[in-house]
């Protein structure tokens, strides 16, 4: 096996932590001695040992003189766990191959520097593109302290998310819907607007066996969510946040008694200020948000600049209808030149459907 093969194995291990390590990164590590893998590990859950220490603990023989392949620069500070650089030096590892540098200001090259200062050979940027992509959520969160927001919707090839009657079950097939559940497992929170709650009464949980339910965030400017809605009646089982501009204490108390947390957020253009809301969620260590709202919330999120990625599940169907809902509504842009630009698009086939994923490109000139 080559250095790239060992790093690919470390990436596979890192992915096993998906959904469980938030707000920490996903990290995998492989230890090789004399051409044999003697240890492997990954960061399994937030608060538990990091990948490097798990790999060292799994070693079948003395790791002194071995090579470690790790997808992210080893940490060098005391957080929930002690520094991994200490463990690497104590074990006598002679070379460390690193995928991504860690943008965390507490690390940011210092981990690599400490290893080199103590005579450890460090090789950087091994499969860096793949390693960076693995932790796009962590990288955004650790640098901005705001959640990485994924705007997700399912639509037909004529751009409809529901029939003109409002019926939307189901736009896409089973494989695409199963993929959505994986995204719910991965993201720390799922967010919708009150309109979606009123129209669909969704539960907003992860239906994967053994999956993790994201925290639920309801944007409800005037507190119109019914107390009988599923997100309210199950709020003592699944963390539920109602973000509102309503200051009526009696009305707020009813949601609190049901188990919801009610966040007071400033009003912006007649709705909850999403930028402020993201800052509040970030302070609570919610590093990612899956936006599953309707066209109004999607437009508001785009307009205020909080969306990092768009996931469009596209079904080979046509609904038609002037009044049929589309995924992004609001006022819209005044001209093609003012469009929100997307980049680095990837297309994945899911059964008969297709998933298009793109990053939102901010900073591009728009004429309003």
Short mmCIF file of N, CA and C in Angstrom, two decimals, residues 116-287:
data_model
loop_
_atom_site.label_atom_id
_atom_site.label_comp_id
_atom_site.label_asym_id
_atom_site.label_seq_id
_atom_site.Cartn_x
_atom_site.Cartn_y
_atom_site.Cartn_z
N UNK A 116 7.64 18.79 14.63
CA UNK A 116 8.93 19.01 13.95
C UNK A 116 10.01 19.47 14.93
N UNK A 117 9.63 20.31 15.88
CA UNK A 117 10.60 20.79 16.87
C UNK A 117 11.17 19.64 17.71
N UNK A 118 10.39 18.55 17.80
CA UNK A 118 10.84 17.39 18.58
C UNK A 118 11.39 16.28 17.69
N UNK A 119 11.73 16.63 16.45
CA UNK A 119 12.40 15.67 15.59
C UNK A 119 11.52 14.74 14.80
N UNK A 120 10.21 14.94 14.84
CA UNK A 120 9.30 14.10 14.06
C UNK A 120 9.21 14.65 12.64
N UNK A 121 9.37 13.77 11.66
CA UNK A 121 9.19 14.19 10.28
C UNK A 121 7.69 14.35 10.00
N UNK A 122 7.30 15.46 9.40
CA UNK A 122 5.89 15.71 9.08
C UNK A 122 5.74 15.95 7.58
N UNK A 123 4.84 15.19 6.97
CA UNK A 123 4.51 15.37 5.56
C UNK A 123 3.10 15.96 5.50
N UNK A 124 2.95 17.10 4.87
CA UNK A 124 1.66 17.79 4.84
C UNK A 124 0.92 17.59 3.52
N UNK A 125 -0.39 17.87 3.55
CA UNK A 125 -1.25 17.96 2.36
C UNK A 125 -1.40 16.63 1.62
N UNK A 126 -1.40 15.52 2.32
CA UNK A 126 -1.63 14.22 1.69
C UNK A 126 -3.14 14.06 1.49
N UNK A 127 -3.58 13.97 0.24
CA UNK A 127 -5.01 13.93 -0.10
C UNK A 127 -5.76 15.10 0.55
N UNK A 128 -5.16 16.27 0.48
CA UNK A 128 -5.72 17.42 1.18
C UNK A 128 -7.14 17.76 0.71
N UNK A 129 -7.39 17.71 -0.60
CA UNK A 129 -8.72 18.09 -1.09
C UNK A 129 -9.80 17.22 -0.48
N UNK A 130 -9.56 15.90 -0.44
CA UNK A 130 -10.55 14.99 0.16
C UNK A 130 -10.68 15.22 1.65
N UNK A 131 -9.55 15.45 2.31
CA UNK A 131 -9.60 15.67 3.76
C UNK A 131 -10.29 16.99 4.11
N UNK A 132 -10.04 18.03 3.31
CA UNK A 132 -10.72 19.31 3.54
C UNK A 132 -12.23 19.16 3.36
N UNK A 133 -12.64 18.45 2.33
CA UNK A 133 -14.07 18.30 2.05
C UNK A 133 -14.78 17.56 3.18
N UNK A 134 -14.09 16.59 3.75
CA UNK A 134 -14.66 15.82 4.85
C UNK A 134 -15.11 16.73 5.98
N UNK A 135 -14.34 17.78 6.24
CA UNK A 135 -14.62 18.64 7.39
C UNK A 135 -15.02 20.06 7.01
N UNK A 136 -15.76 20.21 5.89
CA UNK A 136 -16.18 21.54 5.48
C UNK A 136 -17.05 22.20 6.55
N UNK A 137 -17.83 21.41 7.26
CA UNK A 137 -18.66 21.97 8.33
C UNK A 137 -17.79 22.51 9.46
N UNK A 138 -16.85 21.69 9.92
CA UNK A 138 -15.97 22.11 11.01
C UNK A 138 -15.16 23.33 10.63
N UNK A 139 -14.59 23.33 9.42
CA UNK A 139 -13.75 24.44 9.00
C UNK A 139 -14.54 25.76 9.00
N UNK A 140 -15.78 25.72 8.50
CA UNK A 140 -16.60 26.93 8.50
C UNK A 140 -16.92 27.37 9.93
N UNK A 141 -17.33 26.42 10.75
CA UNK A 141 -17.77 26.75 12.11
C UNK A 141 -16.62 27.29 12.96
N UNK A 142 -15.45 26.65 12.88
CA UNK A 142 -14.35 27.04 13.76
C UNK A 142 -13.82 28.41 13.40
N UNK A 143 -14.02 28.83 12.15
CA UNK A 143 -13.51 30.13 11.71
C UNK A 143 -14.54 31.25 11.83
N UNK A 144 -15.83 30.93 11.78
CA UNK A 144 -16.86 31.97 11.82
C UNK A 144 -17.69 31.94 13.10
N UNK A 145 -17.68 30.80 13.80
CA UNK A 145 -18.53 30.58 14.98
C UNK A 145 -20.01 30.61 14.63
N UNK A 146 -20.32 30.40 13.36
CA UNK A 146 -21.71 30.28 12.92
C UNK A 146 -21.91 28.93 12.24
N UNK A 147 -23.11 28.39 12.26
CA UNK A 147 -23.35 27.08 11.65
C UNK A 147 -23.14 27.10 10.13
N UNK A 148 -22.73 25.97 9.61
CA UNK A 148 -22.68 25.72 8.17
C UNK A 148 -24.10 25.36 7.76
N UNK A 149 -24.70 26.15 6.87
CA UNK A 149 -26.11 25.99 6.53
C UNK A 149 -26.24 25.34 5.16
N UNK A 150 -26.99 24.24 5.12
CA UNK A 150 -27.26 23.51 3.87
C UNK A 150 -28.74 23.70 3.53
N UNK A 151 -29.01 24.35 2.41
CA UNK A 151 -30.38 24.54 1.96
C UNK A 151 -30.77 23.34 1.10
N UNK A 152 -31.70 22.54 1.60
CA UNK A 152 -32.07 21.29 0.94
C UNK A 152 -33.52 21.36 0.47
N UNK A 153 -33.77 20.85 -0.74
CA UNK A 153 -35.15 20.73 -1.21
C UNK A 153 -35.22 19.64 -2.28
N UNK A 154 -36.41 19.13 -2.47
CA UNK A 154 -36.68 18.16 -3.53
C UNK A 154 -37.63 18.81 -4.52
N UNK A 155 -37.33 18.68 -5.82
CA UNK A 155 -38.18 19.32 -6.82
C UNK A 155 -38.25 18.48 -8.09
N UNK A 156 -39.25 18.78 -8.90
CA UNK A 156 -39.39 18.14 -10.20
C UNK A 156 -38.49 18.83 -11.21
N UNK A 157 -38.42 18.30 -12.42
CA UNK A 157 -37.56 18.91 -13.43
C UNK A 157 -38.11 20.23 -13.94
N UNK A 158 -39.37 20.55 -13.63
CA UNK A 158 -39.87 21.88 -13.94
C UNK A 158 -39.86 22.78 -12.70
N UNK A 159 -39.08 22.39 -11.69
CA UNK A 159 -38.83 23.28 -10.56
C UNK A 159 -39.95 23.41 -9.55
N UNK A 160 -40.77 22.39 -9.38
CA UNK A 160 -41.88 22.45 -8.42
C UNK A 160 -41.58 21.55 -7.22
N UNK A 161 -41.86 22.06 -6.01
CA UNK A 161 -41.67 21.26 -4.80
C UNK A 161 -42.98 20.64 -4.32
N UNK A 162 -44.07 20.98 -4.99
CA UNK A 162 -45.38 20.42 -4.66
C UNK A 162 -46.31 20.64 -5.85
N UNK A 163 -47.39 19.86 -5.90
CA UNK A 163 -48.41 20.08 -6.92
C UNK A 163 -49.21 21.34 -6.58
N UNK A 164 -50.04 21.80 -7.50
CA UNK A 164 -50.78 23.04 -7.25
C UNK A 164 -51.74 22.91 -6.08
N UNK A 165 -52.07 21.67 -5.70
CA UNK A 165 -52.94 21.43 -4.54
C UNK A 165 -52.19 21.55 -3.22
N UNK A 166 -50.87 21.58 -3.31
CA UNK A 166 -50.04 21.58 -2.12
C UNK A 166 -49.49 20.21 -1.78
N UNK A 167 -49.98 19.16 -2.44
CA UNK A 167 -49.50 17.79 -2.18
C UNK A 167 -48.04 17.66 -2.57
N UNK A 168 -47.23 17.10 -1.68
CA UNK A 168 -45.79 16.99 -1.95
C UNK A 168 -45.21 15.62 -1.62
N UNK A 169 -46.02 14.69 -1.20
CA UNK A 169 -45.53 13.35 -0.86
C UNK A 169 -45.92 12.36 -1.95
N UNK A 170 -44.94 11.84 -2.72
CA UNK A 170 -43.53 12.19 -2.57
C UNK A 170 -43.02 12.71 -3.89
N UNK A 171 -42.17 13.72 -3.85
CA UNK A 171 -41.57 14.23 -5.08
C UNK A 171 -40.50 13.26 -5.58
N UNK A 172 -39.66 12.79 -4.67
CA UNK A 172 -38.57 11.90 -5.03
C UNK A 172 -38.82 10.48 -4.52
N UNK A 173 -37.96 9.56 -4.95
CA UNK A 173 -38.10 8.15 -4.58
C UNK A 173 -37.44 7.80 -3.26
N UNK A 174 -37.48 6.52 -2.92
CA UNK A 174 -37.01 6.05 -1.62
C UNK A 174 -35.52 6.28 -1.41
N UNK A 175 -34.71 6.07 -2.45
CA UNK A 175 -33.27 6.21 -2.28
C UNK A 175 -32.90 7.65 -1.96
N UNK A 176 -33.52 8.59 -2.63
CA UNK A 176 -33.25 10.00 -2.35
C UNK A 176 -33.73 10.37 -0.95
N UNK A 177 -34.87 9.86 -0.56
CA UNK A 177 -35.39 10.18 0.78
C UNK A 177 -34.51 9.57 1.87
N UNK A 178 -33.94 8.39 1.60
CA UNK A 178 -33.02 7.79 2.57
C UNK A 178 -31.76 8.64 2.70
N UNK A 179 -31.32 9.22 1.60
CA UNK A 179 -30.14 10.09 1.63
C UNK A 179 -30.41 11.33 2.49
N UNK A 180 -31.62 11.84 2.44
CA UNK A 180 -31.98 12.99 3.28
C UNK A 180 -31.85 12.62 4.76
N UNK A 181 -32.24 11.41 5.11
CA UNK A 181 -32.13 10.99 6.51
C UNK A 181 -30.67 10.96 6.96
N UNK A 182 -29.77 10.60 6.04
CA UNK A 182 -28.35 10.63 6.37
C UNK A 182 -27.90 12.06 6.65
N UNK A 183 -28.44 13.01 5.91
CA UNK A 183 -28.10 14.42 6.14
C UNK A 183 -28.65 14.90 7.48
N UNK A 184 -29.83 14.43 7.84
CA UNK A 184 -30.38 14.79 9.15
C UNK A 184 -29.51 14.23 10.27
N UNK A 185 -29.01 13.03 10.08
CA UNK A 185 -28.12 12.43 11.07
C UNK A 185 -26.83 13.23 11.20
N UNK A 186 -26.33 13.72 10.07
CA UNK A 186 -25.04 14.41 10.07
C UNK A 186 -25.12 15.81 10.66
N UNK A 187 -26.19 16.56 10.37
CA UNK A 187 -26.28 17.96 10.80
C UNK A 187 -26.72 18.08 12.25
N UNK A 188 -26.23 19.12 12.90
CA UNK A 188 -26.54 19.33 14.32
C UNK A 188 -27.97 19.80 14.52
N UNK A 189 -28.53 20.50 13.53
CA UNK A 189 -29.88 21.04 13.66
C UNK A 189 -30.60 21.00 12.32
N UNK A 190 -31.92 20.99 12.39
CA UNK A 190 -32.76 21.08 11.19
C UNK A 190 -33.70 22.26 11.41
N UNK A 191 -33.88 23.07 10.38
CA UNK A 191 -34.66 24.30 10.55
C UNK A 191 -35.74 24.43 9.49
N UNK A 192 -36.91 24.83 9.94
CA UNK A 192 -38.03 25.11 9.03
C UNK A 192 -38.72 26.39 9.50
N UNK A 193 -39.59 26.91 8.65
CA UNK A 193 -40.42 28.04 9.03
C UNK A 193 -41.76 27.57 9.52
N UNK A 194 -42.49 28.45 10.15
CA UNK A 194 -43.80 28.08 10.69
C UNK A 194 -44.74 27.66 9.57
N UNK A 195 -44.56 28.18 8.37
CA UNK A 195 -45.41 27.79 7.25
C UNK A 195 -45.33 26.31 6.97
N UNK A 196 -44.13 25.75 7.05
CA UNK A 196 -43.96 24.31 6.84
C UNK A 196 -44.64 23.51 7.94
N UNK A 197 -44.55 24.00 9.18
CA UNK A 197 -45.21 23.32 10.29
C UNK A 197 -46.72 23.33 10.09
N UNK A 198 -47.27 24.46 9.69
CA UNK A 198 -48.72 24.57 9.49
C UNK A 198 -49.20 23.70 8.32
N UNK A 199 -48.38 23.60 7.27
CA UNK A 199 -48.80 22.86 6.08
C UNK A 199 -48.62 21.36 6.22
N UNK A 200 -47.52 20.93 6.86
CA UNK A 200 -47.18 19.50 6.85
C UNK A 200 -47.16 18.84 8.22
N UNK A 201 -47.12 19.61 9.29
CA UNK A 201 -46.98 19.06 10.65
C UNK A 201 -45.87 18.00 10.70
N UNK A 202 -44.65 18.37 10.30
CA UNK A 202 -43.56 17.38 10.25
C UNK A 202 -43.01 17.06 11.63
N UNK A 203 -42.40 15.88 11.74
CA UNK A 203 -41.76 15.48 12.99
C UNK A 203 -40.31 15.95 13.03
N UNK A 204 -39.65 15.99 11.88
CA UNK A 204 -38.29 16.50 11.73
C UNK A 204 -37.27 15.73 12.57
N UNK A 205 -37.38 14.41 12.53
CA UNK A 205 -36.42 13.56 13.22
C UNK A 205 -35.66 12.74 12.19
N UNK A 206 -34.62 12.05 12.64
CA UNK A 206 -33.84 11.16 11.77
C UNK A 206 -34.42 9.77 11.86
N UNK A 207 -34.79 9.22 10.71
CA UNK A 207 -35.41 7.91 10.69
C UNK A 207 -34.44 6.78 10.35
N UNK A 208 -33.14 7.07 10.41
CA UNK A 208 -32.14 6.01 10.22
C UNK A 208 -32.07 5.16 11.49
N UNK A 209 -31.96 3.87 11.32
CA UNK A 209 -31.80 3.00 12.49
C UNK A 209 -30.48 3.34 13.17
N UNK A 210 -30.54 3.66 14.45
CA UNK A 210 -29.34 4.05 15.19
C UNK A 210 -28.87 5.45 14.91
N UNK A 211 -29.68 6.23 14.18
CA UNK A 211 -29.30 7.59 13.84
C UNK A 211 -29.51 8.56 15.00
N UNK A 212 -29.04 9.78 14.81
CA UNK A 212 -29.13 10.82 15.84
C UNK A 212 -30.11 11.89 15.37
N UNK A 213 -31.04 12.24 16.23
CA UNK A 213 -32.00 13.30 15.90
C UNK A 213 -31.32 14.66 16.01
N UNK A 214 -31.44 15.50 14.98
CA UNK A 214 -30.91 16.86 15.10
C UNK A 214 -31.81 17.69 16.00
N UNK A 215 -31.24 18.74 16.56
CA UNK A 215 -32.08 19.72 17.25
C UNK A 215 -33.00 20.35 16.21
N UNK A 216 -34.21 20.69 16.61
CA UNK A 216 -35.19 21.27 15.68
C UNK A 216 -35.33 22.76 15.96
N UNK A 217 -35.24 23.55 14.90
CA UNK A 217 -35.36 25.00 15.03
C UNK A 217 -36.53 25.46 14.17
N UNK A 218 -37.50 26.12 14.80
CA UNK A 218 -38.68 26.62 14.10
C UNK A 218 -38.62 28.15 14.07
N UNK A 219 -38.58 28.71 12.87
CA UNK A 219 -38.62 30.16 12.74
C UNK A 219 -40.09 30.60 12.72
N UNK A 220 -40.52 31.24 13.78
CA UNK A 220 -41.93 31.56 13.96
C UNK A 220 -42.05 32.99 14.49
N UNK A 221 -42.09 33.95 13.60
CA UNK A 221 -42.03 35.36 13.96
C UNK A 221 -43.08 35.75 15.00
N UNK A 222 -44.32 35.29 14.78
CA UNK A 222 -45.43 35.73 15.62
C UNK A 222 -46.00 34.61 16.50
N UNK A 223 -45.27 33.53 16.68
CA UNK A 223 -45.70 32.38 17.49
C UNK A 223 -47.05 31.83 17.03
N UNK A 224 -47.05 31.32 15.79
CA UNK A 224 -48.27 30.72 15.24
C UNK A 224 -48.22 29.19 15.24
N UNK A 225 -47.12 28.61 15.69
CA UNK A 225 -47.01 27.15 15.72
C UNK A 225 -48.07 26.58 16.66
N UNK A 226 -48.92 25.66 16.18
CA UNK A 226 -49.93 25.07 17.06
C UNK A 226 -49.28 24.30 18.21
N UNK A 227 -49.84 24.40 19.37
CA UNK A 227 -49.32 23.63 20.51
C UNK A 227 -49.54 22.14 20.32
N UNK A 228 -50.39 21.79 19.35
CA UNK A 228 -50.64 20.37 19.05
C UNK A 228 -49.71 19.84 17.96
N UNK A 229 -48.85 20.70 17.40
CA UNK A 229 -47.93 20.26 16.34
C UNK A 229 -46.96 19.22 16.90
N UNK A 230 -46.54 18.31 16.04
CA UNK A 230 -45.65 17.24 16.48
C UNK A 230 -44.34 17.76 17.06
N UNK A 231 -43.84 18.86 16.50
CA UNK A 231 -42.57 19.38 17.01
C UNK A 231 -42.72 19.92 18.43
N UNK A 232 -43.92 20.29 18.81
CA UNK A 232 -44.17 20.79 20.17
C UNK A 232 -44.47 19.64 21.12
N UNK A 233 -45.33 18.72 20.70
CA UNK A 233 -45.72 17.62 21.59
C UNK A 233 -44.57 16.65 21.87
N UNK A 234 -43.53 16.68 21.05
CA UNK A 234 -42.38 15.80 21.28
C UNK A 234 -41.15 16.57 21.75
N UNK A 235 -41.33 17.81 22.14
CA UNK A 235 -40.19 18.68 22.48
C UNK A 235 -39.43 18.22 23.71
N UNK A 236 -40.05 17.43 24.55
CA UNK A 236 -39.34 16.90 25.73
C UNK A 236 -38.49 15.70 25.37
N UNK A 237 -38.68 15.19 24.16
CA UNK A 237 -37.90 14.03 23.70
C UNK A 237 -36.79 14.46 22.75
N UNK A 238 -37.04 15.48 21.94
CA UNK A 238 -36.06 15.97 20.96
C UNK A 238 -35.88 17.48 21.19
N UNK A 239 -34.63 17.95 21.36
CA UNK A 239 -34.43 19.39 21.60
C UNK A 239 -35.09 20.23 20.51
N UNK A 240 -35.91 21.19 20.94
CA UNK A 240 -36.69 22.00 20.01
C UNK A 240 -36.56 23.47 20.39
N UNK A 241 -36.16 24.28 19.43
CA UNK A 241 -35.99 25.72 19.64
C UNK A 241 -37.00 26.46 18.78
N UNK A 242 -37.74 27.36 19.39
CA UNK A 242 -38.65 28.22 18.65
C UNK A 242 -38.06 29.62 18.66
N UNK A 243 -37.67 30.08 17.47
CA UNK A 243 -37.09 31.42 17.33
C UNK A 243 -38.19 32.39 16.95
N UNK A 244 -38.39 33.44 17.73
CA UNK A 244 -39.54 34.32 17.53
C UNK A 244 -39.21 35.77 17.86
N UNK A 245 -40.04 36.66 17.33
CA UNK A 245 -39.97 38.07 17.69
C UNK A 245 -41.07 38.44 18.67
N UNK A 246 -41.94 37.48 18.98
CA UNK A 246 -43.07 37.72 19.87
C UNK A 246 -42.59 37.80 21.32
N UNK A 247 -42.98 38.84 22.01
CA UNK A 247 -42.55 39.04 23.39
C UNK A 247 -43.66 38.80 24.40
N UNK A 248 -44.81 38.28 23.94
CA UNK A 248 -45.93 37.98 24.83
C UNK A 248 -45.53 36.82 25.74
N UNK A 249 -45.30 37.11 27.01
CA UNK A 249 -44.78 36.11 27.94
C UNK A 249 -45.74 34.95 28.16
N UNK A 250 -47.03 35.22 28.17
CA UNK A 250 -48.00 34.15 28.39
C UNK A 250 -47.98 33.16 27.22
N UNK A 251 -47.94 33.68 26.01
CA UNK A 251 -47.89 32.79 24.85
C UNK A 251 -46.58 32.01 24.81
N UNK A 252 -45.49 32.65 25.15
CA UNK A 252 -44.19 31.97 25.16
C UNK A 252 -44.16 30.86 26.21
N UNK A 253 -44.80 31.12 27.34
CA UNK A 253 -44.78 30.15 28.43
C UNK A 253 -45.42 28.83 28.03
N UNK A 254 -46.43 28.88 27.19
CA UNK A 254 -47.10 27.65 26.76
C UNK A 254 -46.13 26.72 26.01
N UNK A 255 -45.26 27.31 25.20
CA UNK A 255 -44.26 26.50 24.48
C UNK A 255 -43.19 26.00 25.44
N UNK A 256 -42.80 26.84 26.37
CA UNK A 256 -41.79 26.44 27.34
C UNK A 256 -42.30 25.30 28.21
N UNK A 257 -43.57 25.38 28.61
CA UNK A 257 -44.15 24.31 29.42
C UNK A 257 -44.18 22.99 28.66
N UNK A 258 -44.27 23.08 27.33
CA UNK A 258 -44.30 21.86 26.51
C UNK A 258 -42.90 21.30 26.29
N UNK A 259 -41.87 22.04 26.70
CA UNK A 259 -40.50 21.54 26.57
C UNK A 259 -39.67 22.26 25.53
N UNK A 260 -40.25 23.24 24.84
CA UNK A 260 -39.51 24.01 23.84
C UNK A 260 -38.65 25.07 24.50
N UNK A 261 -37.56 25.41 23.86
CA UNK A 261 -36.82 26.60 24.23
C UNK A 261 -37.26 27.72 23.31
N UNK A 262 -37.55 28.86 23.87
CA UNK A 262 -38.00 30.00 23.07
C UNK A 262 -36.88 31.04 23.04
N UNK A 263 -36.40 31.33 21.83
CA UNK A 263 -35.34 32.32 21.66
C UNK A 263 -35.93 33.62 21.13
N UNK A 264 -35.62 34.71 21.78
CA UNK A 264 -36.03 36.03 21.29
C UNK A 264 -35.00 36.52 20.28
N UNK A 265 -35.46 36.79 19.07
CA UNK A 265 -34.58 37.23 17.99
C UNK A 265 -35.15 38.52 17.40
N UNK A 266 -34.28 39.41 16.99
CA UNK A 266 -34.72 40.67 16.39
C UNK A 266 -35.48 40.41 15.09
N UNK A 267 -36.31 41.37 14.71
CA UNK A 267 -37.08 41.26 13.47
C UNK A 267 -36.31 41.92 12.33
N UNK A 268 -36.36 41.30 11.16
CA UNK A 268 -35.72 41.85 9.97
C UNK A 268 -36.64 41.65 8.78
N UNK A 269 -37.06 42.73 8.18
CA UNK A 269 -37.97 42.68 7.03
C UNK A 269 -39.23 41.88 7.34
N UNK A 270 -39.72 42.00 8.57
CA UNK A 270 -40.96 41.34 8.95
C UNK A 270 -40.81 39.90 9.38
N UNK A 271 -39.56 39.42 9.46
CA UNK A 271 -39.32 38.03 9.84
C UNK A 271 -38.19 37.94 10.86
N UNK A 272 -37.98 36.75 11.39
CA UNK A 272 -36.87 36.50 12.30
C UNK A 272 -35.55 36.84 11.60
N UNK A 273 -34.68 37.57 12.28
CA UNK A 273 -33.38 37.92 11.72
C UNK A 273 -32.51 36.66 11.71
N UNK A 274 -32.33 36.08 10.54
CA UNK A 274 -31.62 34.80 10.44
C UNK A 274 -30.13 34.94 10.74
N UNK A 275 -29.55 36.09 10.44
CA UNK A 275 -28.14 36.28 10.75
C UNK A 275 -27.91 36.23 12.26
N UNK A 276 -28.76 36.94 13.00
CA UNK A 276 -28.65 36.91 14.46
C UNK A 276 -28.92 35.51 14.99
N UNK A 277 -29.91 34.84 14.39
CA UNK A 277 -30.24 33.49 14.84
C UNK A 277 -29.05 32.55 14.66
N UNK A 278 -28.36 32.65 13.53
CA UNK A 278 -27.20 31.79 13.30
C UNK A 278 -26.10 32.05 14.34
N UNK A 279 -25.91 33.31 14.69
CA UNK A 279 -24.91 33.61 15.70
C UNK A 279 -25.30 33.00 17.05
N UNK A 280 -26.59 33.04 17.37
CA UNK A 280 -27.07 32.46 18.62
C UNK A 280 -26.88 30.94 18.62
N UNK A 281 -27.22 30.30 17.50
CA UNK A 281 -27.07 28.84 17.41
C UNK A 281 -25.59 28.45 17.47
N UNK A 282 -24.74 29.25 16.85
CA UNK A 282 -23.31 28.97 16.91
C UNK A 282 -22.77 29.02 18.33
N UNK A 283 -23.26 29.95 19.13
CA UNK A 283 -22.81 30.04 20.52
C UNK A 283 -23.23 28.82 21.32
N UNK A 284 -24.24 28.13 20.84
CA UNK A 284 -24.69 26.91 21.52
C UNK A 284 -24.06 25.65 20.94
N UNK A 285 -23.01 25.84 20.14
CA UNK A 285 -22.22 24.77 19.54
C UNK A 285 -23.02 23.92 18.55
N UNK A 286 -24.01 24.52 17.93
CA UNK A 286 -24.70 23.86 16.81
C UNK A 286 -23.93 24.27 15.55
N UNK A 287 -23.11 23.36 15.06
CA UNK A 287 -22.17 23.72 14.00
C UNK A 287 -22.75 23.62 12.60
#
